[in-house]
PDB file of N, CA and C in Angstrom:
ATOM      1  N   MET A   1     116.883 100.905 119.873  1.00  0.00           N
ATOM      2  CA  MET A   1     116.047  99.687 119.948  1.00  0.00           C
ATOM      3  C   MET A   1     115.957  99.221 118.480  1.00  0.00           C
ATOM      4  N   GLU A   2     116.319  97.932 118.275  1.00  0.00           N
ATOM      5  CA  GLU A   2     116.290  97.319 116.989  1.00  0.00           C
ATOM      6  C   GLU A   2     114.946  96.519 116.883  1.00  0.00           C
ATOM      7  N   THR A   3     114.079  96.844 115.869  1.00  0.00           N
ATOM      8  CA  THR A   3     112.896  95.980 115.597  1.00  0.00           C
ATOM      9  C   THR A   3     113.026  95.368 114.308  1.00  0.00           C
ATOM     10  N   TRP A   4     112.959  94.047 114.203  1.00  0.00           N
ATOM     11  CA  TRP A   4     113.030  93.296 112.964  1.00  0.00           C
ATOM     12  C   TRP A   4     111.673  92.519 112.849  1.00  0.00           C
ATOM     13  N   LEU A   5     111.124  92.547 111.694  1.00  0.00           N
ATOM     14  CA  LEU A   5     109.964  91.840 111.439  1.00  0.00           C
ATOM     15  C   LEU A   5     109.899  91.229 109.999  1.00  0.00           C
ATOM     16  N   VAL A   6     109.141  90.144 109.883  1.00  0.00           N
ATOM     17  CA  VAL A   6     108.981  89.576 108.558  1.00  0.00           C
ATOM     18  C   VAL A   6     107.497  89.419 108.409  1.00  0.00           C
ATOM     19  N   PRO A   7     106.885  90.163 107.369  1.00  0.00           N
ATOM     20  CA  PRO A   7     105.408  90.086 107.152  1.00  0.00           C
ATOM     21  C   PRO A   7     105.122  88.690 106.529  1.00  0.00           C
ATOM     22  N   GLN A   8     103.947  88.168 106.919  1.00  0.00           N
ATOM     23  CA  GLN A   8     103.480  86.866 106.436  1.00  0.00           C
ATOM     24  C   GLN A   8     102.075  86.865 106.060  1.00  0.00           C
ATOM     25  N   ASN A   9     101.809  86.279 104.927  1.00  0.00           N
ATOM     26  CA  ASN A   9     100.397  86.196 104.392  1.00  0.00           C
ATOM     27  C   ASN A   9      99.985  84.668 104.600  1.00  0.00           C
ATOM     28  N   HIS A  10      99.014  84.396 105.513  1.00  0.00           N
ATOM     29  CA  HIS A  10      98.592  82.984 105.679  1.00  0.00           C
ATOM     30  C   HIS A  10      97.642  82.549 104.633  1.00  0.00           C
ATOM     31  N   GLY A  11      97.276  83.475 103.723  1.00  0.00           N
ATOM     32  CA  GLY A  11      96.303  83.064 102.655  1.00  0.00           C
ATOM     33  C   GLY A  11      94.855  83.215 103.072  1.00  0.00           C
ATOM     34  N   PRO A  12      93.908  82.821 102.292  1.00  0.00           N
ATOM     35  CA  PRO A  12      94.031  81.956 101.054  1.00  0.00           C
ATOM     36  C   PRO A  12      94.330  82.822  99.820  1.00  0.00           C
ATOM     37  N   SER A  13      94.237  84.141  99.885  1.00  0.00           N
ATOM     38  CA  SER A  13      94.415  84.948  98.736  1.00  0.00           C
ATOM     39  C   SER A  13      95.773  85.767  98.793  1.00  0.00           C
ATOM     40  N   PRO A  14      96.315  86.051  97.569  1.00  0.00           N
ATOM     41  CA  PRO A  14      97.484  86.924  97.581  1.00  0.00           C
ATOM     42  C   PRO A  14      97.081  88.334  97.990  1.00  0.00           C
ATOM     43  N   VAL A  15      98.072  89.060  98.529  1.00  0.00           N
ATOM     44  CA  VAL A  15      97.939  90.437  98.865  1.00  0.00           C
ATOM     45  C   VAL A  15      98.819  91.279  98.010  1.00  0.00           C
ATOM     46  N   THR A  16      98.306  92.319  97.271  1.00  0.00           N
ATOM     47  CA  THR A  16      99.071  92.977  96.333  1.00  0.00           C
ATOM     48  C   THR A  16     100.045  93.966  97.014  1.00  0.00           C
ATOM     49  N   GLY A  17      99.752  94.313  98.302  1.00  0.00           N
ATOM     50  CA  GLY A  17     100.664  95.092  99.111  1.00  0.00           C
ATOM     51  C   GLY A  17      99.987  95.346 100.398  1.00  0.00           C
ATOM     52  N   ALA A  18     100.734  95.614 101.428  1.00  0.00           N
ATOM     53  CA  ALA A  18     100.184  96.028 102.770  1.00  0.00           C
ATOM     54  C   ALA A  18     101.040  97.057 103.395  1.00  0.00           C
ATOM     55  N   THR A  19     100.418  97.743 104.315  1.00  0.00           N
ATOM     56  CA  THR A  19     101.223  98.804 105.105  1.00  0.00           C
ATOM     57  C   THR A  19     101.175  98.381 106.526  1.00  0.00           C
ATOM     58  N   LEU A  20     102.347  98.232 107.203  1.00  0.00           N
ATOM     59  CA  LEU A  20     102.445  97.834 108.552  1.00  0.00           C
ATOM     60  C   LEU A  20     102.773  99.074 109.375  1.00  0.00           C
ATOM     61  N   ARG A  21     102.252  99.247 110.517  1.00  0.00           N
ATOM     62  CA  ARG A  21     102.434 100.321 111.463  1.00  0.00           C
ATOM     63  C   ARG A  21     103.195  99.875 112.645  1.00  0.00           C
ATOM     64  N   LEU A  22     104.302 100.535 112.935  1.00  0.00           N
ATOM     65  CA  LEU A  22     105.136 100.230 114.164  1.00  0.00           C
ATOM     66  C   LEU A  22     104.979 101.473 114.985  1.00  0.00           C
ATOM     67  N   ARG A  23     104.535 101.271 116.269  1.00  0.00           N
ATOM     68  CA  ARG A  23     104.300 102.416 117.161  1.00  0.00           C
ATOM     69  C   ARG A  23     104.902 102.098 118.501  1.00  0.00           C
ATOM     70  N   TRP A  24     105.748 102.971 118.947  1.00  0.00           N
ATOM     71  CA  TRP A  24     106.432 102.823 120.268  1.00  0.00           C
ATOM     72  C   TRP A  24     105.639 103.637 121.305  1.00  0.00           C
ATOM     73  N   SER A  25     105.777 103.231 122.503  1.00  0.00           N
ATOM     74  CA  SER A  25     104.956 103.862 123.584  1.00  0.00           C
ATOM     75  C   SER A  25     105.681 105.135 124.103  1.00  0.00           C
ATOM     76  N   VAL A  26     106.858 105.418 123.647  1.00  0.00           N
ATOM     77  CA  VAL A  26     107.604 106.647 123.920  1.00  0.00           C
ATOM     78  C   VAL A  26     108.067 107.239 122.656  1.00  0.00           C
ATOM     79  N   PRO A  27     108.316 108.554 122.665  1.00  0.00           N
ATOM     80  CA  PRO A  27     108.769 109.164 121.368  1.00  0.00           C
ATOM     81  C   PRO A  27     110.110 108.650 120.934  1.00  0.00           C
ATOM     82  N   VAL A  28     110.282 108.621 119.626  1.00  0.00           N
ATOM     83  CA  VAL A  28     111.557 108.199 119.013  1.00  0.00           C
ATOM     84  C   VAL A  28     112.380 109.448 118.736  1.00  0.00           C
ATOM     85  N   LYS A  29     113.545 109.499 119.287  1.00  0.00           N
ATOM     86  CA  LYS A  29     114.383 110.686 119.093  1.00  0.00           C
ATOM     87  C   LYS A  29     115.102 110.688 117.709  1.00  0.00           C
ATOM     88  N   ALA A  30     115.492 109.553 117.149  1.00  0.00           N
ATOM     89  CA  ALA A  30     116.201 109.517 115.894  1.00  0.00           C
ATOM     90  C   ALA A  30     115.992 108.122 115.314  1.00  0.00           C
ATOM     91  N   MET A  31     116.060 108.005 113.987  1.00  0.00           N
ATOM     92  CA  MET A  31     115.885 106.760 113.255  1.00  0.00           C
ATOM     93  C   MET A  31     117.228 106.620 112.552  1.00  0.00           C
ATOM     94  N   ARG A  32     117.822 105.392 112.575  1.00  0.00           N
ATOM     95  CA  ARG A  32     119.074 105.166 111.779  1.00  0.00           C
ATOM     96  C   ARG A  32     118.817 104.207 110.689  1.00  0.00           C
ATOM     97  N   GLY A  33     119.180 104.644 109.482  1.00  0.00           N
ATOM     98  CA  GLY A  33     119.016 103.807 108.364  1.00  0.00           C
ATOM     99  C   GLY A  33     117.633 103.207 108.098  1.00  0.00           C
ATOM    100  N   LEU A  34     116.655 104.111 108.083  1.00  0.00           N
ATOM    101  CA  LEU A  34     115.265 103.711 107.901  1.00  0.00           C
ATOM    102  C   LEU A  34     115.149 103.072 106.466  1.00  0.00           C
ATOM    103  N   PRO A  35     114.590 101.818 106.344  1.00  0.00           N
ATOM    104  CA  PRO A  35     114.519 101.224 105.052  1.00  0.00           C
ATOM    105  C   PRO A  35     113.833 102.094 104.147  1.00  0.00           C
ATOM    106  N   PRO A  36     114.010 101.919 102.775  1.00  0.00           N
ATOM    107  CA  PRO A  36     113.407 102.692 101.774  1.00  0.00           C
ATOM    108  C   PRO A  36     111.884 102.565 101.656  1.00  0.00           C
ATOM    109  N   MET A  37     111.356 101.366 102.105  1.00  0.00           N
ATOM    110  CA  MET A  37     109.941 101.102 102.123  1.00  0.00           C
ATOM    111  C   MET A  37     109.215 101.692 103.247  1.00  0.00           C
ATOM    112  N   CYS A  38     109.976 102.426 104.208  1.00  0.00           N
ATOM    113  CA  CYS A  38     109.358 102.899 105.401  1.00  0.00           C
ATOM    114  C   CYS A  38     109.475 104.439 105.452  1.00  0.00           C
ATOM    115  N   VAL A  39     108.519 105.009 106.188  1.00  0.00           N
ATOM    116  CA  VAL A  39     108.395 106.516 106.342  1.00  0.00           C
ATOM    117  C   VAL A  39     108.056 106.720 107.801  1.00  0.00           C
ATOM    118  N   ARG A  40     108.602 107.777 108.328  1.00  0.00           N
ATOM    119  CA  ARG A  40     108.208 108.207 109.676  1.00  0.00           C
ATOM    120  C   ARG A  40     106.822 109.010 109.719  1.00  0.00           C
ATOM    121  N   ALA A  41     105.858 108.532 110.395  1.00  0.00           N
ATOM    122  CA  ALA A  41     104.592 109.212 110.380  1.00  0.00           C
ATOM    123  C   ALA A  41     104.441 110.315 111.464  1.00  0.00           C
ATOM    124  N   ASP A  42     105.003 110.030 112.614  1.00  0.00           N
ATOM    125  CA  ASP A  42     105.009 111.030 113.659  1.00  0.00           C
ATOM    126  C   ASP A  42     106.120 110.674 114.642  1.00  0.00           C
ATOM    127  N   THR A  43     106.066 111.314 115.861  1.00  0.00           N
ATOM    128  CA  THR A  43     107.221 111.104 116.784  1.00  0.00           C
ATOM    129  C   THR A  43     107.375 109.647 117.351  1.00  0.00           C
ATOM    130  N   GLN A  44     106.223 108.880 117.205  1.00  0.00           N
ATOM    131  CA  GLN A  44     106.248 107.478 117.776  1.00  0.00           C
ATOM    132  C   GLN A  44     105.946 106.460 116.744  1.00  0.00           C
ATOM    133  N   THR A  45     105.674 106.860 115.480  1.00  0.00           N
ATOM    134  CA  THR A  45     105.158 105.879 114.477  1.00  0.00           C
ATOM    135  C   THR A  45     105.990 105.892 113.179  1.00  0.00           C
ATOM    136  N   VAL A  46     106.132 104.586 112.680  1.00  0.00           N
ATOM    137  CA  VAL A  46     106.724 104.449 111.373  1.00  0.00           C
ATOM    138  C   VAL A  46     105.761 103.532 110.618  1.00  0.00           C
ATOM    139  N   LEU A  47     105.636 103.839 109.307  1.00  0.00           N
ATOM    140  CA  LEU A  47     104.807 103.019 108.393  1.00  0.00           C
ATOM    141  C   LEU A  47     105.689 102.329 107.427  1.00  0.00           C
ATOM    142  N   CYS A  48     105.505 101.100 107.123  1.00  0.00           N
ATOM    143  CA  CYS A  48     106.418 100.320 106.230  1.00  0.00           C
ATOM    144  C   CYS A  48     105.491  99.539 105.217  1.00  0.00           C
ATOM    145  N   GLY A  49     105.765  99.655 103.922  1.00  0.00           N
ATOM    146  CA  GLY A  49     105.155  98.793 102.950  1.00  0.00           C
ATOM    147  C   GLY A  49     105.790  97.479 102.819  1.00  0.00           C
ATOM    148  N   THR A  50     105.012  96.453 102.570  1.00  0.00           N
ATOM    149  CA  THR A  50     105.487  95.094 102.470  1.00  0.00           C
ATOM    150  C   THR A  50     105.821  94.660 101.036  1.00  0.00           C
ATOM    151  N   GLY A  51     105.235  95.349 100.075  1.00  0.00           N
ATOM    152  CA  GLY A  51     105.290  94.764  98.683  1.00  0.00           C
ATOM    153  C   GLY A  51     104.320  93.611  98.592  1.00  0.00           C
ATOM    154  N   ALA A  52     104.241  92.996  97.450  1.00  0.00           N
ATOM    155  CA  ALA A  52     103.265  91.891  97.199  1.00  0.00           C
ATOM    156  C   ALA A  52     103.585  90.686  98.115  1.00  0.00           C
ATOM    157  N   LEU A  53     102.531  90.077  98.567  1.00  0.00           N
ATOM    158  CA  LEU A  53     102.703  88.871  99.475  1.00  0.00           C
ATOM    159  C   LEU A  53     101.824  87.819  98.825  1.00  0.00           C
ATOM    160  N   PRO A  54     102.327  86.812  98.130  1.00  0.00           N
ATOM    161  CA  PRO A  54     101.505  85.753  97.619  1.00  0.00           C
ATOM    162  C   PRO A  54     100.938  84.890  98.809  1.00  0.00           C
ATOM    163  N   ALA A  55      99.906  84.190  98.512  1.00  0.00           N
ATOM    164  CA  ALA A  55      99.200  83.396  99.582  1.00  0.00           C
ATOM    165  C   ALA A  55     100.238  82.423 100.173  1.00  0.00           C
ATOM    166  N   ASP A  56     100.156  82.206 101.503  1.00  0.00           N
ATOM    167  CA  ASP A  56     101.024  81.200 102.176  1.00  0.00           C
ATOM    168  C   ASP A  56     102.520  81.500 101.955  1.00  0.00           C
ATOM    169  N   SER A  57     102.836  82.784 102.114  1.00  0.00           N
ATOM    170  CA  SER A  57     104.288  83.176 101.863  1.00  0.00           C
ATOM    171  C   SER A  57     104.752  84.216 102.942  1.00  0.00           C
ATOM    172  N   ARG A  58     106.007  84.421 102.946  1.00  0.00           N
ATOM    173  CA  ARG A  58     106.610  85.425 103.781  1.00  0.00           C
ATOM    174  C   ARG A  58     107.187  86.533 102.964  1.00  0.00           C
ATOM    175  N   GLY A  59     107.095  87.784 103.427  1.00  0.00           N
ATOM    176  CA  GLY A  59     107.756  88.892 102.712  1.00  0.00           C
ATOM    177  C   GLY A  59     109.202  89.031 103.104  1.00  0.00           C
ATOM    178  N   ARG A  60     109.873  90.069 102.691  1.00  0.00           N
ATOM    179  CA  ARG A  60     111.255  90.313 103.032  1.00  0.00           C
ATOM    180  C   ARG A  60     111.277  90.908 104.362  1.00  0.00           C
ATOM    181  N   ARG A  61     112.418  90.667 105.121  1.00  0.00           N
ATOM    182  CA  ARG A  61     112.570  91.213 106.535  1.00  0.00           C
ATOM    183  C   ARG A  61     112.681  92.769 106.444  1.00  0.00           C
ATOM    184  N   ILE A  62     112.055  93.330 107.435  1.00  0.00           N
ATOM    185  CA  ILE A  62     112.136  94.697 107.634  1.00  0.00           C
ATOM    186  C   ILE A  62     112.854  95.008 109.009  1.00  0.00           C
ATOM    187  N   ARG A  63     113.894  95.890 108.880  1.00  0.00           N
ATOM    188  CA  ARG A  63     114.657  96.197 110.098  1.00  0.00           C
ATOM    189  C   ARG A  63     114.469  97.697 110.373  1.00  0.00           C
ATOM    190  N   VAL A  64     114.024  98.113 111.527  1.00  0.00           N
ATOM    191  CA  VAL A  64     113.906  99.501 111.906  1.00  0.00           C
ATOM    192  C   VAL A  64     114.731  99.774 113.181  1.00  0.00           C
ATOM    193  N   SER A  65     115.681 100.637 113.136  1.00  0.00           N
ATOM    194  CA  SER A  65     116.481 100.999 114.214  1.00  0.00           C
ATOM    195  C   SER A  65     115.984 102.419 114.766  1.00  0.00           C
ATOM    196  N   ALA A  66     115.577 102.409 116.012  1.00  0.00           N
ATOM    197  CA  ALA A  66     115.053 103.620 116.583  1.00  0.00           C
ATOM    198  C   ALA A  66     115.815 103.935 117.862  1.00  0.00           C
ATOM    199  N   ARG A  67     116.170 105.234 118.039  1.00  0.00           N
ATOM    200  CA  ARG A  67     116.756 105.734 119.298  1.00  0.00           C
ATOM    201  C   ARG A  67     115.625 106.362 119.978  1.00  0.00           C
ATOM    202  N   LEU A  68     115.353 105.822 121.202  1.00  0.00           N
ATOM    203  CA  LEU A  68     114.197 106.385 121.958  1.00  0.00           C
ATOM    204  C   LEU A  68     114.642 107.620 122.777  1.00  0.00           C
ATOM    205  N   ALA A  69     113.655 108.491 122.979  1.00  0.00           N
ATOM    206  CA  ALA A  69     113.886 109.690 123.808  1.00  0.00           C
ATOM    207  C   ALA A  69     113.998 109.297 125.265  1.00  0.00           C
ATOM    208  N   GLY A  70     114.846 109.893 125.948  1.00  0.00           N
ATOM    209  CA  GLY A  70     115.026 109.677 127.406  1.00  0.00           C
ATOM    210  C   GLY A  70     115.766 108.390 127.643  1.00  0.00           C
ATOM    211  N   ALA A  71     115.521 107.755 128.715  1.00  0.00           N
ATOM    212  CA  ALA A  71     116.167 106.423 129.056  1.00  0.00           C
ATOM    213  C   ALA A  71     115.044 105.582 129.652  1.00  0.00           C
ATOM    214  N   PRO A  72     114.042 105.192 128.941  1.00  0.00           N
ATOM    215  CA  PRO A  72     112.924 104.416 129.529  1.00  0.00           C
ATOM    216  C   PRO A  72     113.429 103.026 129.902  1.00  0.00           C
ATOM    217  N   SER A  73     112.926 102.594 131.059  1.00  0.00           N
ATOM    218  CA  SER A  73     113.246 101.284 131.573  1.00  0.00           C
ATOM    219  C   SER A  73     112.409 100.156 130.860  1.00  0.00           C
ATOM    220  N   GLU A  74     111.315 100.540 130.164  1.00  0.00           N
ATOM    221  CA  GLU A  74     110.562  99.690 129.408  1.00  0.00           C
ATOM    222  C   GLU A  74     109.838 100.437 128.345  1.00  0.00           C
ATOM    223  N   VAL A  75     109.512  99.789 127.300  1.00  0.00           N
ATOM    224  CA  VAL A  75     108.840 100.291 126.157  1.00  0.00           C
ATOM    225  C   VAL A  75     107.864  99.281 125.515  1.00  0.00           C
ATOM    226  N   THR A  76     106.732  99.755 125.094  1.00  0.00           N
ATOM    227  CA  THR A  76     105.846  98.855 124.372  1.00  0.00           C
ATOM    228  C   THR A  76     105.954  99.116 122.926  1.00  0.00           C
ATOM    229  N   VAL A  77     106.034  98.061 122.112  1.00  0.00           N
ATOM    230  CA  VAL A  77     106.088  98.287 120.659  1.00  0.00           C
ATOM    231  C   VAL A  77     104.794  97.601 120.133  1.00  0.00           C
ATOM    232  N   ARG A  78     104.006  98.252 119.335  1.00  0.00           N
ATOM    233  CA  ARG A  78     102.824  97.666 118.750  1.00  0.00           C
ATOM    234  C   ARG A  78     103.059  97.686 117.224  1.00  0.00           C
ATOM    235  N   ILE A  79     102.786  96.493 116.619  1.00  0.00           N
ATOM    236  CA  ILE A  79     102.992  96.279 115.216  1.00  0.00           C
ATOM    237  C   ILE A  79     101.651  95.767 114.729  1.00  0.00           C
ATOM    238  N   ASP A  80     101.048  96.516 113.686  1.00  0.00           N
ATOM    239  CA  ASP A  80      99.816  96.076 113.246  1.00  0.00           C
ATOM    240  C   ASP A  80      99.685  96.382 111.706  1.00  0.00           C
ATOM    241  N   THR A  81      98.751  95.696 111.065  1.00  0.00           N
ATOM    242  CA  THR A  81      98.413  95.920 109.711  1.00  0.00           C
ATOM    243  C   THR A  81      97.488  97.051 109.571  1.00  0.00           C
ATOM    244  N   LEU A  82      98.014  98.112 108.956  1.00  0.00           N
ATOM    245  CA  LEU A  82      97.175  99.322 108.759  1.00  0.00           C
ATOM    246  C   LEU A  82      96.306  99.292 107.518  1.00  0.00           C
ATOM    247  N   TRP A  83      96.910  98.667 106.485  1.00  0.00           N
ATOM    248  CA  TRP A  83      96.147  98.577 105.180  1.00  0.00           C
ATOM    249  C   TRP A  83      96.594  97.332 104.487  1.00  0.00           C
ATOM    250  N   SER A  84      95.678  96.632 103.811  1.00  0.00           N
ATOM    251  CA  SER A  84      96.136  95.389 103.061  1.00  0.00           C
ATOM    252  C   SER A  84      95.422  95.326 101.749  1.00  0.00           C
ATOM    253  N   ALA A  85      95.340  96.439 101.027  1.00  0.00           N
ATOM    254  CA  ALA A  85      94.849  96.497  99.664  1.00  0.00           C
ATOM    255  C   ALA A  85      93.459  95.866  99.436  1.00  0.00           C
ATOM    256  N   GLY A  86      92.603  95.963 100.460  1.00  0.00           N
ATOM    257  CA  GLY A  86      91.272  95.476 100.471  1.00  0.00           C
ATOM    258  C   GLY A  86      91.098  93.977 100.498  1.00  0.00           C
ATOM    259  N   THR A  87      92.135  93.238 100.761  1.00  0.00           N
ATOM    260  CA  THR A  87      92.103  91.856 100.822  1.00  0.00           C
ATOM    261  C   THR A  87      91.413  91.471 102.179  1.00  0.00           C
ATOM    262  N   ALA A  88      90.409  90.548 102.035  1.00  0.00           N
ATOM    263  CA  ALA A  88      89.710  90.034 103.246  1.00  0.00           C
ATOM    264  C   ALA A  88      90.607  89.213 104.157  1.00  0.00           C
ATOM    265  N   ASP A  89      90.627  89.603 105.465  1.00  0.00           N
ATOM    266  CA  ASP A  89      91.403  88.839 106.370  1.00  0.00           C
ATOM    267  C   ASP A  89      90.516  87.997 107.174  1.00  0.00           C
ATOM    268  N   HIS A  90      90.682  86.670 107.155  1.00  0.00           N
ATOM    269  CA  HIS A  90      89.800  85.711 107.775  1.00  0.00           C
ATOM    270  C   HIS A  90      90.258  85.480 109.231  1.00  0.00           C
ATOM    271  N   ASN A  91      91.372  86.072 109.587  1.00  0.00           N
ATOM    272  CA  ASN A  91      91.840  85.908 111.005  1.00  0.00           C
ATOM    273  C   ASN A  91      92.436  87.254 111.392  1.00  0.00           C
ATOM    274  N   PRO A  92      91.629  88.262 111.634  1.00  0.00           N
ATOM    275  CA  PRO A  92      92.250  89.582 111.985  1.00  0.00           C
ATOM    276  C   PRO A  92      92.971  89.623 113.351  1.00  0.00           C
ATOM    277  N   GLN A  93      92.794  88.619 114.216  1.00  0.00           N
ATOM    278  CA  GLN A  93      93.511  88.587 115.480  1.00  0.00           C
ATOM    279  C   GLN A  93      95.028  88.501 115.270  1.00  0.00           C
ATOM    280  N   ASN A  94      95.482  87.995 114.227  1.00  0.00           N
ATOM    281  CA  ASN A  94      96.925  87.844 113.951  1.00  0.00           C
ATOM    282  C   ASN A  94      97.572  89.078 113.318  1.00  0.00           C
ATOM    283  N   SER A  95      96.740  90.106 113.132  1.00  0.00           N
ATOM    284  CA  SER A  95      97.205  91.331 112.436  1.00  0.00           C
ATOM    285  C   SER A  95      97.705  92.358 113.447  1.00  0.00           C
ATOM    286  N   THR A  96      97.683  92.111 114.744  1.00  0.00           N
ATOM    287  CA  THR A  96      98.209  92.984 115.728  1.00  0.00           C
ATOM    288  C   THR A  96      99.050  92.301 116.737  1.00  0.00           C
ATOM    289  N   HIS A  97     100.253  92.876 116.979  1.00  0.00           N
ATOM    290  CA  HIS A  97     101.155  92.367 117.910  1.00  0.00           C
ATOM    291  C   HIS A  97     101.569  93.411 118.851  1.00  0.00           C
ATOM    292  N   LYS A  98     101.749  93.100 120.132  1.00  0.00           N
ATOM    293  CA  LYS A  98     102.142  94.143 121.109  1.00  0.00           C
ATOM    294  C   LYS A  98     103.159  93.483 122.068  1.00  0.00           C
ATOM    295  N   VAL A  99     104.284  94.090 122.174  1.00  0.00           N
ATOM    296  CA  VAL A  99     105.387  93.506 122.968  1.00  0.00           C
ATOM    297  C   VAL A  99     105.888  94.514 123.932  1.00  0.00           C
ATOM    298  N   LEU A 100     106.099  94.138 125.240  1.00  0.00           N
ATOM    299  CA  LEU A 100     106.708  94.904 126.223  1.00  0.00           C
ATOM    300  C   LEU A 100     108.119  94.512 126.270  1.00  0.00           C
ATOM    301  N   ALA A 101     109.025  95.423 125.978  1.00  0.00           N
ATOM    302  CA  ALA A 101     110.483  95.224 125.995  1.00  0.00           C
ATOM    303  C   ALA A 101     111.074  96.011 127.209  1.00  0.00           C
ATOM    304  N   LEU A 102     111.821  95.251 128.080  1.00  0.00           N
ATOM    305  CA  LEU A 102     112.368  95.824 129.239  1.00  0.00           C
ATOM    306  C   LEU A 102     113.827  96.148 128.967  1.00  0.00           C
ATOM    307  N   ASP A 103     114.344  97.200 129.529  1.00  0.00           N
ATOM    308  CA  ASP A 103     115.824  97.596 129.330  1.00  0.00           C
ATOM    309  C   ASP A 103     116.749  96.649 130.052  1.00  0.00           C
ATOM    310  N   THR A 104     116.837  95.368 129.564  1.00  0.00           N
ATOM    311  CA  THR A 104     117.751  94.362 130.092  1.00  0.00           C
ATOM    312  C   THR A 104     118.874  93.980 129.278  1.00  0.00           C
ATOM    313  N   GLY A 105     118.773  94.431 127.973  1.00  0.00           N
ATOM    314  CA  GLY A 105     119.802  93.975 126.978  1.00  0.00           C
ATOM    315  C   GLY A 105     119.412  92.768 126.304  1.00  0.00           C
ATOM    316  N   ASP A 106     118.288  92.054 126.668  1.00  0.00           N
ATOM    317  CA  ASP A 106     117.858  90.818 126.131  1.00  0.00           C
ATOM    318  C   ASP A 106     117.249  91.058 124.823  1.00  0.00           C
ATOM    319  N   VAL A 107     117.213  89.995 123.952  1.00  0.00           N
ATOM    320  CA  VAL A 107     116.643  89.972 122.694  1.00  0.00           C
ATOM    321  C   VAL A 107     115.192  89.275 122.889  1.00  0.00           C
ATOM    322  N   TYR A 108     114.204  89.947 122.300  1.00  0.00           N
ATOM    323  CA  TYR A 108     112.857  89.422 122.459  1.00  0.00           C
ATOM    324  C   TYR A 108     112.382  88.904 121.081  1.00  0.00           C
ATOM    325  N   TYR A 109     111.620  87.744 121.115  1.00  0.00           N
ATOM    326  CA  TYR A 109     111.088  87.148 119.924  1.00  0.00           C
ATOM    327  C   TYR A 109     109.594  86.899 120.169  1.00  0.00           C
ATOM    328  N   PHE A 110     108.810  87.183 119.142  1.00  0.00           N
ATOM    329  CA  PHE A 110     107.386  86.849 119.235  1.00  0.00           C
ATOM    330  C   PHE A 110     106.899  86.551 117.866  1.00  0.00           C
TER     331      PHE A 110
END
């Protein structure tokens, strides 16, 4: 499963750095080419640093390749902001995303 994401800071303040959590609903058997800003936290979770995010800007794209255990017909991927350097978030609803991906070979965007 390939998961690509682009962190975004809607402002109004810059963020000196944030940590994103990617969590799959099934265990991950192997990771391929984990980016240097990411670490594996447990069998289902990866943590990735974003670096600095100026206000009203996007960070660099993060790509995580995960080989899932078994052969699930569906998997849920949850991406959320775990830490944001103490910056106040005026819209915390946009800090969590949850996607159900079916084993159809289709590409999902959200």
